[in-house]
Amino acid sequence: MGVSRSSPEKGISVVTVDFPPVNALPVRGWSELAAAVRESGRDADVRCVVLAAEGRGFNAGVDIKEIQAAGREALIGANHGCAEAFAAVYECAVPVVAAVQGFCLGGGIGLVGNADAIVASEDAAFGLPELDRGALGAATHLARLVPQHLMRALYYTGRTASAAELHRHGSVWRVVPRPELREAALALAREIAAKDGRLLRMAKAAINGIDPVDVRRSYRFEQGFTFEANLSGLADRVRDTFGTADGGGGAEGSRGGADGRSGAAGRGGADVRDGAARSDGTAGNGGASAESETSGKEGA
């Protein structure tokens, strides 16, 4: 469990996240992820990084139980951890390919939105159910995946977009059956890694240099509002309504996909249920939530 690095073949580094049950990362997880991606980028032999995850979903955001237990200190740690992890992906000296399965929510959007390319499984769903969880953030990164007005609609409603829809918008490179996901991501990484390593690094720096948005600065701006919501108590009040009749995000099926579908991918991983027990993997910094078999525990 945790974050690991492997080198399945020459020129490729795979950074894998594994925080059961839903990959809702604690503060140390975000820090470990940032360090692993940066370390891979500093390796002169690496020409492409694949960012992957174990389990049912790619990422469910931040571990809210840790924040509930440790309070403001953990919230600040999560804010910094997310900012560093997102920046590590964006600033990695070589291209980063994200391999996404299942739910990709909150902090997951921050990661894939800053990646250079995305390969997704057919069941992948992308979204920011932040407002239903008393949180804000990562609109910066969702705006890199979908057009501006769709981003706003997804953000305000908490709905998710399917991998197929993002493929139509051009932000997902390939959509494949889940068993083929890792190989499809490696195939793209292999094609990238076949290029000259020094030239690839120059290309990454050049492309980042012409980016119209400073993603690190933009996301930190969003986090200011997130922290304000927490300091005012508003975030706690909204989170406490999750799963109740008054909670806008508690009703299963209320978040169909942006393409109008209400299937599993359309609802997104925001409601990953195995019985009545729930786990809320959200924090007030671009985190999201996923529900799972956690014997009534909140957080992962």
mmCIF file of C-alpha atoms in Angstrom:
data_model
loop_
_atom_site.group_PDB
_atom_site.id
_atom_site.type_symbol
_atom_site.label_atom_id
_atom_site.label_comp_id
_atom_site.label_asym_id
_atom_site.label_seq_id
_atom_site.Cartn_x
_atom_site.Cartn_y
_atom_site.Cartn_z
ATOM 1 C CA MET A 1 0.000 0.000 0.000
ATOM 2 C CA GLY A 2 1.257 3.485 -0.816
ATOM 3 C CA VAL A 3 3.108 4.876 -3.824
ATOM 4 C CA SER A 4 5.621 2.774 -5.744
ATOM 5 C CA ARG A 5 7.877 3.127 -8.792
ATOM 6 C CA SER A 6 8.761 0.460 -11.326
ATOM 7 C CA SER A 7 10.576 0.277 -14.665
ATOM 8 C CA PRO A 8 8.809 -2.315 -16.822
ATOM 9 C CA GLU A 9 10.952 -1.465 -19.833
ATOM 10 C CA LYS A 10 13.696 0.847 -20.956
ATOM 11 C CA GLY A 11 12.866 4.545 -20.831
ATOM 12 C CA ILE A 12 9.554 4.129 -18.957
ATOM 13 C CA SER A 13 8.869 4.693 -15.261
ATOM 14 C CA VAL A 14 5.509 3.615 -13.817
ATOM 15 C CA VAL A 15 4.332 5.413 -10.673
ATOM 16 C CA THR A 16 1.526 3.440 -9.030
ATOM 17 C CA VAL A 17 -0.841 4.638 -6.296
ATOM 18 C CA ASP A 18 -2.443 2.079 -3.988
ATOM 19 C CA PHE A 19 -4.446 3.336 -1.004
ATOM 20 C CA PRO A 20 -7.380 0.925 -0.454
ATOM 21 C CA PRO A 21 -10.277 0.924 -0.520
ATOM 22 C CA VAL A 22 -10.886 3.838 -2.895
ATOM 23 C CA ASN A 23 -7.534 5.595 -3.357
ATOM 24 C CA ALA A 24 -8.541 8.547 -1.186
ATOM 25 C CA LEU A 25 -5.050 9.765 -0.355
ATOM 26 C CA PRO A 26 -3.834 10.913 3.073
ATOM 27 C CA VAL A 27 -1.420 13.833 3.337
ATOM 28 C CA ARG A 28 1.603 11.543 3.176
ATOM 29 C CA GLY A 29 0.168 9.905 0.047
ATOM 30 C CA TRP A 30 0.081 13.170 -1.877
ATOM 31 C CA SER A 31 3.627 13.962 -0.751
ATOM 32 C CA GLU A 32 4.860 10.500 -1.712
ATOM 33 C CA LEU A 33 3.201 10.798 -5.098
ATOM 34 C CA ALA A 34 4.812 14.173 -5.763
ATOM 35 C CA ALA A 35 8.227 12.831 -4.767
ATOM 36 C CA ALA A 36 7.905 9.704 -6.929
ATOM 37 C CA VAL A 37 6.918 11.658 -10.041
ATOM 38 C CA ARG A 38 9.709 14.195 -9.564
ATOM 39 C CA GLU A 39 12.239 11.429 -8.951
ATOM 40 C CA SER A 40 11.198 9.710 -12.154
ATOM 41 C CA GLY A 41 11.564 12.944 -14.075
ATOM 42 C CA ARG A 42 15.070 13.505 -12.703
ATOM 43 C CA ASP A 43 16.210 10.058 -13.865
ATOM 44 C CA ALA A 44 18.182 10.672 -17.049
ATOM 45 C CA ASP A 45 17.227 7.224 -18.354
ATOM 46 C CA VAL A 46 13.484 7.934 -18.126
ATOM 47 C CA ARG A 47 11.748 9.373 -21.179
ATOM 48 C CA CYS A 48 8.118 8.906 -20.154
ATOM 49 C CA VAL A 49 6.229 8.391 -16.886
ATOM 50 C CA VAL A 50 3.009 6.378 -16.595
ATOM 51 C CA LEU A 51 0.809 7.388 -13.655
ATOM 52 C CA ALA A 52 -1.385 4.467 -12.653
ATOM 53 C CA ALA A 53 -3.426 3.183 -9.712
ATOM 54 C CA GLU A 54 -4.460 -0.138 -8.251
ATOM 55 C CA GLY A 55 -8.024 -0.976 -7.308
ATOM 56 C CA ARG A 56 -11.473 -0.115 -8.556
ATOM 57 C CA GLY A 57 -10.835 3.554 -9.169
ATOM 58 C CA PHE A 58 -7.981 5.814 -10.137
ATOM 59 C CA ASN A 59 -8.419 8.423 -7.406
ATOM 60 C CA ALA A 60 -11.151 9.526 -5.004
ATOM 61 C CA GLY A 61 -9.497 12.687 -3.751
ATOM 62 C CA VAL A 62 -8.376 13.348 -0.186
ATOM 63 C CA ASP A 63 -8.872 11.178 2.913
ATOM 64 C CA ILE A 64 -11.411 13.214 4.862
ATOM 65 C CA LYS A 65 -11.190 11.042 7.970
ATOM 66 C CA GLU A 66 -7.628 12.189 8.465
ATOM 67 C CA ILE A 67 -8.746 15.822 8.271
ATOM 68 C CA GLN A 68 -11.646 15.232 10.643
ATOM 69 C CA ALA A 69 -9.243 13.679 13.143
ATOM 70 C CA ALA A 70 -6.350 16.126 12.844
ATOM 71 C CA GLY A 71 -8.265 19.275 11.976
ATOM 72 C CA ARG A 72 -6.713 22.360 10.476
ATOM 73 C CA GLU A 73 -3.174 20.979 10.457
ATOM 74 C CA ALA A 74 -4.232 18.083 8.218
ATOM 75 C CA LEU A 75 -6.250 20.410 6.003
ATOM 76 C CA ILE A 76 -3.215 22.613 5.420
ATOM 77 C CA GLY A 77 -1.122 19.495 4.808
ATOM 78 C CA ALA A 78 -3.624 18.208 2.272
ATOM 79 C CA ASN A 79 -3.743 21.590 0.545
ATOM 80 C CA HIS A 80 0.013 21.646 0.167
ATOM 81 C CA GLY A 81 0.179 17.955 -0.718
ATOM 82 C CA CYS A 82 -2.351 18.250 -3.531
ATOM 83 C CA ALA A 83 -0.716 21.387 -4.895
ATOM 84 C CA GLU A 84 2.678 19.675 -4.946
ATOM 85 C CA ALA A 85 1.397 16.448 -6.494
ATOM 86 C CA PHE A 86 -0.471 18.276 -9.249
ATOM 87 C CA ALA A 87 2.563 20.477 -9.902
ATOM 88 C CA ALA A 88 4.903 17.471 -9.942
ATOM 89 C CA VAL A 89 2.886 15.947 -12.786
ATOM 90 C CA TYR A 90 2.761 19.186 -14.735
ATOM 91 C CA GLU A 91 6.411 20.074 -14.133
ATOM 92 C CA CYS A 92 7.783 16.554 -14.650
ATOM 93 C CA ALA A 93 10.757 16.892 -16.998
ATOM 94 C CA VAL A 94 9.338 14.199 -19.311
ATOM 95 C CA PRO A 95 5.801 13.512 -20.588
ATOM 96 C CA VAL A 96 3.357 11.897 -18.165
ATOM 97 C CA VAL A 97 0.677 9.463 -19.353
ATOM 98 C CA ALA A 98 -2.223 8.879 -16.932
ATOM 99 C CA ALA A 99 -3.855 5.420 -16.980
ATOM 100 C CA VAL A 100 -7.345 5.937 -15.547
ATOM 101 C CA GLN A 101 -9.857 3.309 -14.479
ATOM 102 C CA GLY A 102 -13.166 3.662 -12.660
ATOM 103 C CA PHE A 103 -13.720 6.876 -10.747
ATOM 104 C CA CYS A 104 -11.437 9.868 -11.190
ATOM 105 C CA LEU A 105 -12.697 12.547 -8.827
ATOM 106 C CA GLY A 106 -11.496 15.689 -7.108
ATOM 107 C CA GLY A 107 -7.762 15.273 -6.659
ATOM 108 C CA GLY A 108 -7.781 12.744 -9.469
ATOM 109 C CA ILE A 109 -8.890 15.520 -11.826
ATOM 110 C CA GLY A 110 -5.952 17.585 -10.620
ATOM 111 C CA LEU A 111 -3.576 14.792 -11.579
ATOM 112 C CA VAL A 112 -4.978 13.868 -14.989
ATOM 113 C CA GLY A 113 -5.696 17.479 -15.896
ATOM 114 C CA ASN A 114 -1.979 18.176 -15.529
ATOM 115 C CA ALA A 115 -0.857 15.012 -17.339
ATOM 116 C CA ASP A 116 0.375 15.155 -20.931
ATOM 117 C CA ALA A 117 -1.910 12.378 -22.158
ATOM 118 C CA ILE A 118 -4.698 10.209 -20.773
ATOM 119 C CA VAL A 119 -5.609 6.613 -21.555
ATOM 120 C CA ALA A 120 -8.832 5.480 -19.871
ATOM 121 C CA SER A 121 -10.843 2.329 -19.382
ATOM 122 C CA GLU A 122 -14.408 2.188 -20.671
ATOM 123 C CA ASP A 123 -15.797 2.490 -17.136
ATOM 124 C CA ALA A 124 -13.799 5.603 -16.240
ATOM 125 C CA ALA A 125 -15.765 8.649 -15.059
ATOM 126 C CA PHE A 126 -14.336 12.102 -14.404
ATOM 127 C CA GLY A 127 -15.802 14.784 -12.178
ATOM 128 C CA LEU A 128 -15.653 17.256 -9.310
ATOM 129 C CA PRO A 129 -18.448 16.574 -6.795
ATOM 130 C CA GLU A 130 -16.873 19.269 -4.629
ATOM 131 C CA LEU A 131 -19.899 21.461 -3.948
ATOM 132 C CA ASP A 132 -21.810 18.498 -2.546
ATOM 133 C CA ARG A 133 -18.930 17.904 -0.121
ATOM 134 C CA GLY A 134 -18.344 21.433 1.111
ATOM 135 C CA ALA A 135 -15.225 21.718 -1.013
ATOM 136 C CA LEU A 136 -13.833 23.768 -3.875
ATOM 137 C CA GLY A 137 -10.885 23.371 -6.222
ATOM 138 C CA ALA A 138 -9.468 21.701 -9.334
ATOM 139 C CA ALA A 139 -11.665 23.643 -11.752
ATOM 140 C CA THR A 140 -8.276 24.730 -13.111
ATOM 141 C CA HIS A 141 -7.632 21.143 -14.157
ATOM 142 C CA LEU A 142 -11.142 20.198 -15.269
ATOM 143 C CA ALA A 143 -10.952 23.175 -17.652
ATOM 144 C CA ARG A 144 -8.028 21.421 -19.347
ATOM 145 C CA LEU A 145 -10.218 18.399 -20.059
ATOM 146 C CA VAL A 146 -13.485 19.896 -21.310
ATOM 147 C CA PRO A 147 -14.689 23.163 -22.883
ATOM 148 C CA GLN A 148 -15.283 26.113 -20.555
ATOM 149 C CA HIS A 149 -19.075 25.983 -20.372
ATOM 150 C CA LEU A 150 -19.141 22.224 -19.895
ATOM 151 C CA MET A 151 -16.585 22.591 -17.119
ATOM 152 C CA ARG A 152 -18.838 25.071 -15.364
ATOM 153 C CA ALA A 153 -21.930 22.887 -15.709
ATOM 154 C CA LEU A 154 -20.071 19.832 -14.428
ATOM 155 C CA TYR A 155 -18.624 21.828 -11.532
ATOM 156 C CA TYR A 156 -21.917 23.411 -10.442
ATOM 157 C CA THR A 157 -23.937 20.185 -10.704
ATOM 158 C CA GLY A 158 -21.357 17.652 -9.506
ATOM 159 C CA ARG A 159 -22.067 15.485 -12.534
ATOM 160 C CA THR A 160 -19.384 13.377 -14.188
ATOM 161 C CA ALA A 161 -18.253 12.909 -17.768
ATOM 162 C CA SER A 162 -17.481 9.486 -19.192
ATOM 163 C CA ALA A 163 -14.207 8.476 -20.780
ATOM 164 C CA ALA A 164 -15.979 8.230 -24.123
ATOM 165 C CA GLU A 165 -17.192 11.808 -23.839
ATOM 166 C CA LEU A 166 -13.726 13.112 -22.962
ATOM 167 C CA HIS A 167 -12.392 11.159 -25.927
ATOM 168 C CA ARG A 168 -14.830 13.049 -28.129
ATOM 169 C CA HIS A 169 -13.518 16.312 -26.699
ATOM 170 C CA GLY A 170 -9.984 15.192 -27.487
ATOM 171 C CA SER A 171 -8.666 15.103 -23.912
ATOM 172 C CA VAL A 172 -8.528 11.293 -23.645
ATOM 173 C CA TRP A 173 -6.164 9.633 -26.125
ATOM 174 C CA ARG A 174 -7.718 6.152 -26.103
ATOM 175 C CA VAL A 175 -10.607 4.365 -24.389
ATOM 176 C CA VAL A 176 -10.089 0.630 -23.890
ATOM 177 C CA PRO A 177 -11.602 -2.268 -21.942
ATOM 178 C CA ARG A 178 -10.291 -2.242 -18.382
ATOM 179 C CA PRO A 179 -8.108 -5.377 -18.773
ATOM 180 C CA GLU A 180 -6.276 -3.612 -21.602
ATOM 181 C CA LEU A 181 -5.683 -0.329 -19.782
ATOM 182 C CA ARG A 182 -2.141 -0.822 -18.521
ATOM 183 C CA GLU A 183 -0.854 -2.144 -21.841
ATOM 184 C CA ALA A 184 -2.546 0.665 -23.766
ATOM 185 C CA ALA A 185 -0.881 3.242 -21.511
ATOM 186 C CA LEU A 186 2.467 1.503 -21.882
ATOM 187 C CA ALA A 187 2.057 1.386 -25.653
ATOM 188 C CA LEU A 188 1.682 5.167 -25.775
ATOM 189 C CA ALA A 189 4.562 5.618 -23.331
ATOM 190 C CA ARG A 190 6.679 3.294 -25.462
ATOM 191 C CA GLU A 191 6.008 5.364 -28.558
ATOM 192 C CA ILE A 192 6.949 8.547 -26.704
ATOM 193 C CA ALA A 193 10.031 6.986 -25.112
ATOM 194 C CA ALA A 194 11.343 6.007 -28.561
ATOM 195 C CA LYS A 195 12.166 9.672 -29.192
ATOM 196 C CA ASP A 196 15.458 11.323 -28.287
ATOM 197 C CA GLY A 197 15.480 11.849 -24.505
ATOM 198 C CA ARG A 198 17.062 15.293 -24.481
ATOM 199 C CA LEU A 199 14.741 16.524 -27.206
ATOM 200 C CA LEU A 200 11.712 15.178 -25.318
ATOM 201 C CA ARG A 201 12.702 17.167 -22.244
ATOM 202 C CA MET A 202 13.122 20.279 -24.337
ATOM 203 C CA ALA A 203 9.725 19.669 -25.920
ATOM 204 C CA LYS A 204 8.038 19.316 -22.515
ATOM 205 C CA ALA A 205 9.616 22.571 -21.297
ATOM 206 C CA ALA A 206 8.646 24.346 -24.514
ATOM 207 C CA ILE A 207 5.019 23.210 -24.392
ATOM 208 C CA ASN A 208 4.673 24.180 -20.736
ATOM 209 C CA GLY A 209 6.223 27.526 -21.562
ATOM 210 C CA ILE A 210 3.505 28.405 -24.060
ATOM 211 C CA ASP A 211 0.638 27.240 -21.853
ATOM 212 C CA PRO A 212 -1.881 30.107 -21.541
ATOM 213 C CA VAL A 213 -2.669 29.297 -17.887
ATOM 214 C CA ASP A 214 -0.263 29.086 -14.947
ATOM 215 C CA VAL A 215 -1.834 25.976 -13.438
ATOM 216 C CA ARG A 216 0.017 26.115 -10.133
ATOM 217 C CA ARG A 217 -0.952 29.724 -9.483
ATOM 218 C CA SER A 218 -4.526 29.212 -10.667
ATOM 219 C CA TYR A 219 -5.060 26.199 -8.407
ATOM 220 C CA ARG A 220 -3.574 27.974 -5.380
ATOM 221 C CA PHE A 221 -6.049 30.792 -6.008
ATOM 222 C CA GLU A 222 -8.899 28.274 -5.855
ATOM 223 C CA GLN A 223 -7.534 26.828 -2.632
ATOM 224 C CA GLY A 224 -7.913 30.199 -0.944
ATOM 225 C CA PHE A 225 -11.690 29.922 -1.282
ATOM 226 C CA THR A 226 -11.547 26.311 -0.117
ATOM 227 C CA PHE A 227 -9.763 27.303 3.060
ATOM 228 C CA GLU A 228 -12.211 30.170 3.627
ATOM 229 C CA ALA A 229 -15.121 27.735 3.398
ATOM 230 C CA ASN A 230 -13.487 25.544 6.026
ATOM 231 C CA LEU A 231 -12.594 28.389 8.375
ATOM 232 C CA SER A 232 -16.150 29.724 8.242
ATOM 233 C CA GLY A 233 -17.644 26.333 9.104
ATOM 234 C CA LEU A 234 -19.563 26.237 5.837
ATOM 235 C CA ALA A 235 -17.628 23.231 4.549
ATOM 236 C CA ASP A 236 -18.436 21.168 7.640
ATOM 237 C CA ARG A 237 -22.133 22.045 7.457
ATOM 238 C CA VAL A 238 -22.370 20.953 3.828
ATOM 239 C CA ARG A 239 -20.374 17.756 4.370
ATOM 240 C CA ASP A 240 -22.597 16.809 7.296
ATOM 241 C CA THR A 241 -25.606 16.696 4.949
ATOM 242 C CA PHE A 242 -23.981 14.138 2.638
ATOM 243 C CA GLY A 243 -26.143 11.047 2.280
ATOM 244 C CA THR A 244 -29.191 12.695 3.871
ATOM 245 C CA ALA A 245 -32.440 13.872 2.335
ATOM 246 C CA ASP A 246 -31.140 17.444 2.494
ATOM 247 C CA GLY A 247 -27.818 16.641 0.867
ATOM 248 C CA GLY A 248 -27.840 17.513 -2.815
ATOM 249 C CA GLY A 249 -25.198 14.927 -3.554
ATOM 250 C CA GLY A 250 -26.598 12.146 -1.397
ATOM 251 C CA ALA A 251 -29.201 10.778 -3.769
ATOM 252 C CA GLU A 252 -27.823 8.068 -5.990
ATOM 253 C CA GLY A 253 -28.627 8.686 -9.606
ATOM 254 C CA SER A 254 -28.760 12.466 -9.233
ATOM 255 C CA ARG A 255 -25.523 12.814 -11.179
ATOM 256 C CA GLY A 256 -26.001 11.450 -14.637
ATOM 257 C CA GLY A 257 -23.119 11.814 -17.012
ATOM 258 C CA ALA A 258 -22.722 15.047 -18.925
ATOM 259 C CA ASP A 259 -23.900 13.206 -22.004
ATOM 260 C CA GLY A 260 -27.229 12.516 -20.290
ATOM 261 C CA ARG A 261 -26.602 8.893 -19.405
ATOM 262 C CA SER A 262 -27.397 7.588 -15.933
ATOM 263 C CA GLY A 263 -25.395 4.385 -15.995
ATOM 264 C CA ALA A 264 -22.488 3.569 -13.676
ATOM 265 C CA ALA A 265 -20.003 5.625 -15.630
ATOM 266 C CA GLY A 266 -22.492 8.449 -15.894
ATOM 267 C CA ARG A 267 -23.037 8.652 -12.146
ATOM 268 C CA GLY A 268 -19.299 8.496 -11.798
ATOM 269 C CA GLY A 269 -17.319 6.991 -8.978
ATOM 270 C CA ALA A 270 -18.781 9.618 -6.689
ATOM 271 C CA ASP A 271 -21.170 6.912 -5.496
ATOM 272 C CA VAL A 272 -19.229 3.663 -5.356
ATOM 273 C CA ARG A 273 -21.415 1.580 -3.112
ATOM 274 C CA ASP A 274 -21.130 -1.878 -1.597
ATOM 275 C CA GLY A 275 -23.946 -1.993 0.876
ATOM 276 C CA ALA A 276 -24.951 0.722 3.287
ATOM 277 C CA ALA A 277 -21.528 1.533 4.727
ATOM 278 C CA ARG A 278 -19.923 4.617 3.290
ATOM 279 C CA SER A 279 -16.521 6.214 3.033
ATOM 280 C CA ASP A 280 -16.259 9.897 2.163
ATOM 281 C CA GLY A 281 -12.884 10.562 0.598
ATOM 282 C CA THR A 282 -13.422 14.285 0.281
ATOM 283 C CA ALA A 283 -11.477 17.194 1.677
ATOM 284 C CA GLY A 284 -11.787 20.886 1.217
ATOM 285 C CA ASN A 285 -9.003 21.242 -1.319
ATOM 286 C CA GLY A 286 -10.062 19.666 -4.531
ATOM 287 C CA GLY A 287 -10.759 16.310 -2.925
ATOM 288 C CA ALA A 288 -13.708 14.166 -3.941
ATOM 289 C CA SER A 289 -15.619 11.308 -2.455
ATOM 290 C CA ALA A 290 -16.203 7.645 -3.022
ATOM 291 C CA GLU A 291 -18.349 5.261 -1.100
ATOM 292 C CA SER A 292 -17.165 1.755 -0.318
ATOM 293 C CA GLU A 293 -17.231 -1.176 2.052
ATOM 294 C CA THR A 294 -15.609 0.445 5.089
ATOM 295 C CA SER A 295 -17.877 -0.728 7.890
ATOM 296 C CA GLY A 296 -19.346 2.692 8.452
ATOM 297 C CA LYS A 297 -16.044 4.549 8.532
ATOM 298 C CA GLU A 298 -15.680 7.899 6.845
ATOM 299 C CA GLY A 299 -12.450 8.330 4.970
ATOM 300 C CA ALA A 300 -10.264 5.581 3.606
#
